[in-house]
CSV table of C-alpha atoms in Angstrom, one decimal:
chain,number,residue,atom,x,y,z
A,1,UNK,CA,-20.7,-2.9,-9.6
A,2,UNK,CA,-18.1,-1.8,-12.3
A,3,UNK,CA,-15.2,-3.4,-13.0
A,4,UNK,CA,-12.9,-1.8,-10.1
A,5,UNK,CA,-9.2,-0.2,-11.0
A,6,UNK,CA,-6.7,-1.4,-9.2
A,7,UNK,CA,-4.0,1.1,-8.2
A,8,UNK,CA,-0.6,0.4,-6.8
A,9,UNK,CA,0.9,2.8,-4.7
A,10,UNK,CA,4.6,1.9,-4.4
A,11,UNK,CA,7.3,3.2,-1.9
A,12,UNK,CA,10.4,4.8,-1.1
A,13,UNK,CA,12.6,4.1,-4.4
A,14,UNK,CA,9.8,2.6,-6.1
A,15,UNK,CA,8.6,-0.9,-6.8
A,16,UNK,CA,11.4,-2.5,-9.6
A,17,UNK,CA,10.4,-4.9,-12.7
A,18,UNK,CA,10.8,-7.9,-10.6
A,19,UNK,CA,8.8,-6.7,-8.1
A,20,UNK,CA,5.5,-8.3,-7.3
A,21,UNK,CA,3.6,-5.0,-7.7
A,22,UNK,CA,4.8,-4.9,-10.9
A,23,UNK,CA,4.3,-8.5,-11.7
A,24,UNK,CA,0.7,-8.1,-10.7
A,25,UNK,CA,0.0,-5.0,-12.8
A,26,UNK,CA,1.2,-6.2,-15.7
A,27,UNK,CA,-1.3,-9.1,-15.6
A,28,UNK,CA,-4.2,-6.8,-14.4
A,29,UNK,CA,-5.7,-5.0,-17.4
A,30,UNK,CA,-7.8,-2.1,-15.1
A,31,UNK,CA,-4.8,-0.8,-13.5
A,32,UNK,CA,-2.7,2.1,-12.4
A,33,UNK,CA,0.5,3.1,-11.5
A,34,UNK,CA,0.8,6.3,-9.4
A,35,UNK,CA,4.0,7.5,-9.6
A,36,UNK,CA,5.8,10.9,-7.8
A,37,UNK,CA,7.7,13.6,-8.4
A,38,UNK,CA,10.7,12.2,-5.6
A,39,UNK,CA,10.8,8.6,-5.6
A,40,UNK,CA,13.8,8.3,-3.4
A,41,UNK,CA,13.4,11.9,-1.2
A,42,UNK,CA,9.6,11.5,-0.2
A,43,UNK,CA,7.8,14.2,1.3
A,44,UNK,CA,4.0,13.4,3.2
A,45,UNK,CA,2.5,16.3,1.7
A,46,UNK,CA,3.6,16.4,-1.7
A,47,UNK,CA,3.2,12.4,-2.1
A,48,UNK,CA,-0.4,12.6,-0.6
A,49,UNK,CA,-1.6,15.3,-3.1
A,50,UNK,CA,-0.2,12.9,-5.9
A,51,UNK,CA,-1.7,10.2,-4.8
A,52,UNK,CA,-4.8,12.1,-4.4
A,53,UNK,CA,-4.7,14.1,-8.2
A,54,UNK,CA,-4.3,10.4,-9.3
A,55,UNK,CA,-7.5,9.0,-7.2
A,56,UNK,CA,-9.5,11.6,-8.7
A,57,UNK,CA,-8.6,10.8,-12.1
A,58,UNK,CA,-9.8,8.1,-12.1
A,59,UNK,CA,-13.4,6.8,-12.5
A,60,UNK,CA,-15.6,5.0,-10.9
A,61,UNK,CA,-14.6,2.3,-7.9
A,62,UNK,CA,-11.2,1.7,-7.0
A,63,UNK,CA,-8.8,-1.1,-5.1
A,64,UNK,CA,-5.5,0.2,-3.6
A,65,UNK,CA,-2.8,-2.1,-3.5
A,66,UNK,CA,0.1,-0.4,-1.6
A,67,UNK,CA,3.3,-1.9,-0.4
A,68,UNK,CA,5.4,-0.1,2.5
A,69,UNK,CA,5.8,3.7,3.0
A,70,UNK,CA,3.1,3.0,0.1
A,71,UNK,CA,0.5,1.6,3.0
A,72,UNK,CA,1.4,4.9,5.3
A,73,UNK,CA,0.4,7.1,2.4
A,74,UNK,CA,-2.8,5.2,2.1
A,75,UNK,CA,-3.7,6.1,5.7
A,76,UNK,CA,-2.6,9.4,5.5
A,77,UNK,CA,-4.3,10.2,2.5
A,78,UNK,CA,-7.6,8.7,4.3
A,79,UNK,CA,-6.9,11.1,7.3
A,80,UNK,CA,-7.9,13.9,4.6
A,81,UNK,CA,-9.4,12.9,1.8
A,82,UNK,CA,-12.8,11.4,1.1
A,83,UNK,CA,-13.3,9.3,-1.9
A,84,UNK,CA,-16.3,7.2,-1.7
A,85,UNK,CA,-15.2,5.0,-4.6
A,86,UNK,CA,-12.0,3.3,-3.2
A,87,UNK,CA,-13.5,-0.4,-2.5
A,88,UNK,CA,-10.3,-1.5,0.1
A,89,UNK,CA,-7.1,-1.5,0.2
A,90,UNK,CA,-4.4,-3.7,0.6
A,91,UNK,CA,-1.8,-2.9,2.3
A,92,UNK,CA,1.6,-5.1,2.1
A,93,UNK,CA,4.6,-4.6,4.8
A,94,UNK,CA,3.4,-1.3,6.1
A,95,UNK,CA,6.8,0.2,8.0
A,96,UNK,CA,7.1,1.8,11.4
A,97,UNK,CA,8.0,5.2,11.0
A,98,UNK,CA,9.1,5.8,14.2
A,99,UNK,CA,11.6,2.6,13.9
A,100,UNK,CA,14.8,2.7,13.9
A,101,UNK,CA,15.2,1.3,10.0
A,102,UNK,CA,13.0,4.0,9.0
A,103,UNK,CA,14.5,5.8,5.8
A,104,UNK,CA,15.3,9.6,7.1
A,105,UNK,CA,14.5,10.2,3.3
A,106,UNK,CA,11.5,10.5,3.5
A,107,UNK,CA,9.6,13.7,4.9
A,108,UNK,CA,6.5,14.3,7.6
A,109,UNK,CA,5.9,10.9,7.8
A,110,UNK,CA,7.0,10.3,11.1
A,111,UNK,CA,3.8,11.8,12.9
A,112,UNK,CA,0.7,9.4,12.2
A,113,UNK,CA,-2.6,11.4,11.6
A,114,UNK,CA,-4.6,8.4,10.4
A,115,UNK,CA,-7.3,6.4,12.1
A,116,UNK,CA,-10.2,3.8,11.0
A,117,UNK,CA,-10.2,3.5,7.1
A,118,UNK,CA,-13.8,4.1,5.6
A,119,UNK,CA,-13.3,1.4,3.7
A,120,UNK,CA,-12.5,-2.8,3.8
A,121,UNK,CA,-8.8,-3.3,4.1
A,122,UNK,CA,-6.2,-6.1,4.9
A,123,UNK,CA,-2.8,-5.8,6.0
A,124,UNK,CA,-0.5,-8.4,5.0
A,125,UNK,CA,2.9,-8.5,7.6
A,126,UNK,CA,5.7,-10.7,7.4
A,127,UNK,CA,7.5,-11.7,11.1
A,128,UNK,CA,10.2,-10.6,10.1
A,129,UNK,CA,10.4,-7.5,8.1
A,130,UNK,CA,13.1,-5.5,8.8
A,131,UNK,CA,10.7,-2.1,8.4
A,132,UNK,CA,8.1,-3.3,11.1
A,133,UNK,CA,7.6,-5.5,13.3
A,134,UNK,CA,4.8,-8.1,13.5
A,135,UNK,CA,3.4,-6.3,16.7
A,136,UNK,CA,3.9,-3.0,14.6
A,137,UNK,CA,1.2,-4.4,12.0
A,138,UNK,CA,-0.6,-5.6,14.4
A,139,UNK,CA,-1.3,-2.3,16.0
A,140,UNK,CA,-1.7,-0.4,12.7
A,141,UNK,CA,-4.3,-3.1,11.3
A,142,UNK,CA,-5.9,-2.3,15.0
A,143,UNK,CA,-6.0,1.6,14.2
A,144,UNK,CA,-7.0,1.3,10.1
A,145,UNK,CA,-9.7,-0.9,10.9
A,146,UNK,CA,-8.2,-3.7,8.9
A,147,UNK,CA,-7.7,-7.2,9.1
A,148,UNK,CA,-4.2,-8.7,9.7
A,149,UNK,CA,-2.8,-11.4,7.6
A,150,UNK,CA,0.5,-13.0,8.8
A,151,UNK,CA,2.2,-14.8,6.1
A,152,UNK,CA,5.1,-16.0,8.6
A,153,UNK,CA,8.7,-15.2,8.4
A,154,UNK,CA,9.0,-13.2,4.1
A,155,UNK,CA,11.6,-10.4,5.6
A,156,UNK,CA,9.9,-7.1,3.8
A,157,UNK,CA,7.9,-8.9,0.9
A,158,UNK,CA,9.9,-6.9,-2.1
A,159,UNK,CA,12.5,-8.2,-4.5
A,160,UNK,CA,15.0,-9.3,-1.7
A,161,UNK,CA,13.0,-11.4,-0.1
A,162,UNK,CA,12.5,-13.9,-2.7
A,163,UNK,CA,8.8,-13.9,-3.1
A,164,UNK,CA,9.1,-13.4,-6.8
A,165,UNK,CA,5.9,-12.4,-8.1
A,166,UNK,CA,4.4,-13.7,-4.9
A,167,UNK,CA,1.5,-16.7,-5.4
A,168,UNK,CA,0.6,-16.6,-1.6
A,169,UNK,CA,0.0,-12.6,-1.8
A,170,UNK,CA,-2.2,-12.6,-4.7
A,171,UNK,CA,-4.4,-15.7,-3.0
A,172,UNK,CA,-4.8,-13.3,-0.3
A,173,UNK,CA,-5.6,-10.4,-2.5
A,174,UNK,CA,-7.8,-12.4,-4.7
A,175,UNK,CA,-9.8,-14.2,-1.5
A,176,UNK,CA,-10.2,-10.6,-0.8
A,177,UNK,CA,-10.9,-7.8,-3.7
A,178,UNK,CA,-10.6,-9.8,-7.1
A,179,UNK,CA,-13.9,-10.2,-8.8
């Protein structure tokens, strides 16, 4: 198999310096960044077509590495899009968007038309993330197809949680996709 690119799919606001998405790209040569023409006023359909003009620009397999409204877009994307070379995802504090903390930002969200991935995936939830519950990622790991990870009480695994670039995520990952 090819040497897979790995492409992080960030969300609402996007993922910061000190982020761990951007800690791990930074040390992954094969990588991708997708960005979007609203970071901070999402909308479903707009942020799926992006994320699907940057899939197909790519070549040859790929691994998704999402984090939050990031992981929804994954599974929406899925719901409509076929792309035989995405190798798993991994999908890292994926928010309830029918929760009460969920950012009114963002657009069309808020009706899930996603079911089994066709392809390997993990989702990693924390117990206390403020986004989704641990019951919340339970469910959704249930309805991708995925396996759960629980990696105790991290609050929403970004910046201001204090995971800094995040050792026990990229284990995971690396146990997982990294060849």
């Amino acid at each position: 198999m090819d040497l897979a690119t790995h492409v992080f799919i960030a969300g609402i606001s996007n993922s910061g310096p000190a982020h761990w998405q951007s800690v791990w790209r930074s040390r992954m040569a094969n990588s991708v960044w997708v960005e979007h023409s609203s970071w901070d006023t999402p909308v479903r359909d707009v942020w799926v077509k992006e994320l699907d003009d940057a899939l197909r620009a790519i070549e040859g397999p790929k691994v998704l590495i999402a984090h939050s409204l990031g992981c929804t877009l994954v599974a929406e994307w899925a719901s409509a899009h076929q792309d035989e070379t995405v190798a798993g995802a991994f999908l890292v504090a994926m928010p309830d968007v029918s929760g009460a903390a969920f950012p009114t930002a963002a657009v069309g969200f808020d009706s899930s038309r996603h079911g089994r991935l066709p392809f390997p995936a993990v989702v990693v939830a924390s117990e206390n993330d403020p986004y989704g519950s641990l019951e919340h990622a339970a469910a959704g790991a249930e309805q991708l197809g995925a396996r759960l990870v629980n990696v105790g009480r991290k609050g929403h695994l970004n910046v201001e949680s204090g995971v800094g670039d995040w050792p026990e995520g990229w284990s995971v990952f690396s146990d997982r996709f990294a060849r």
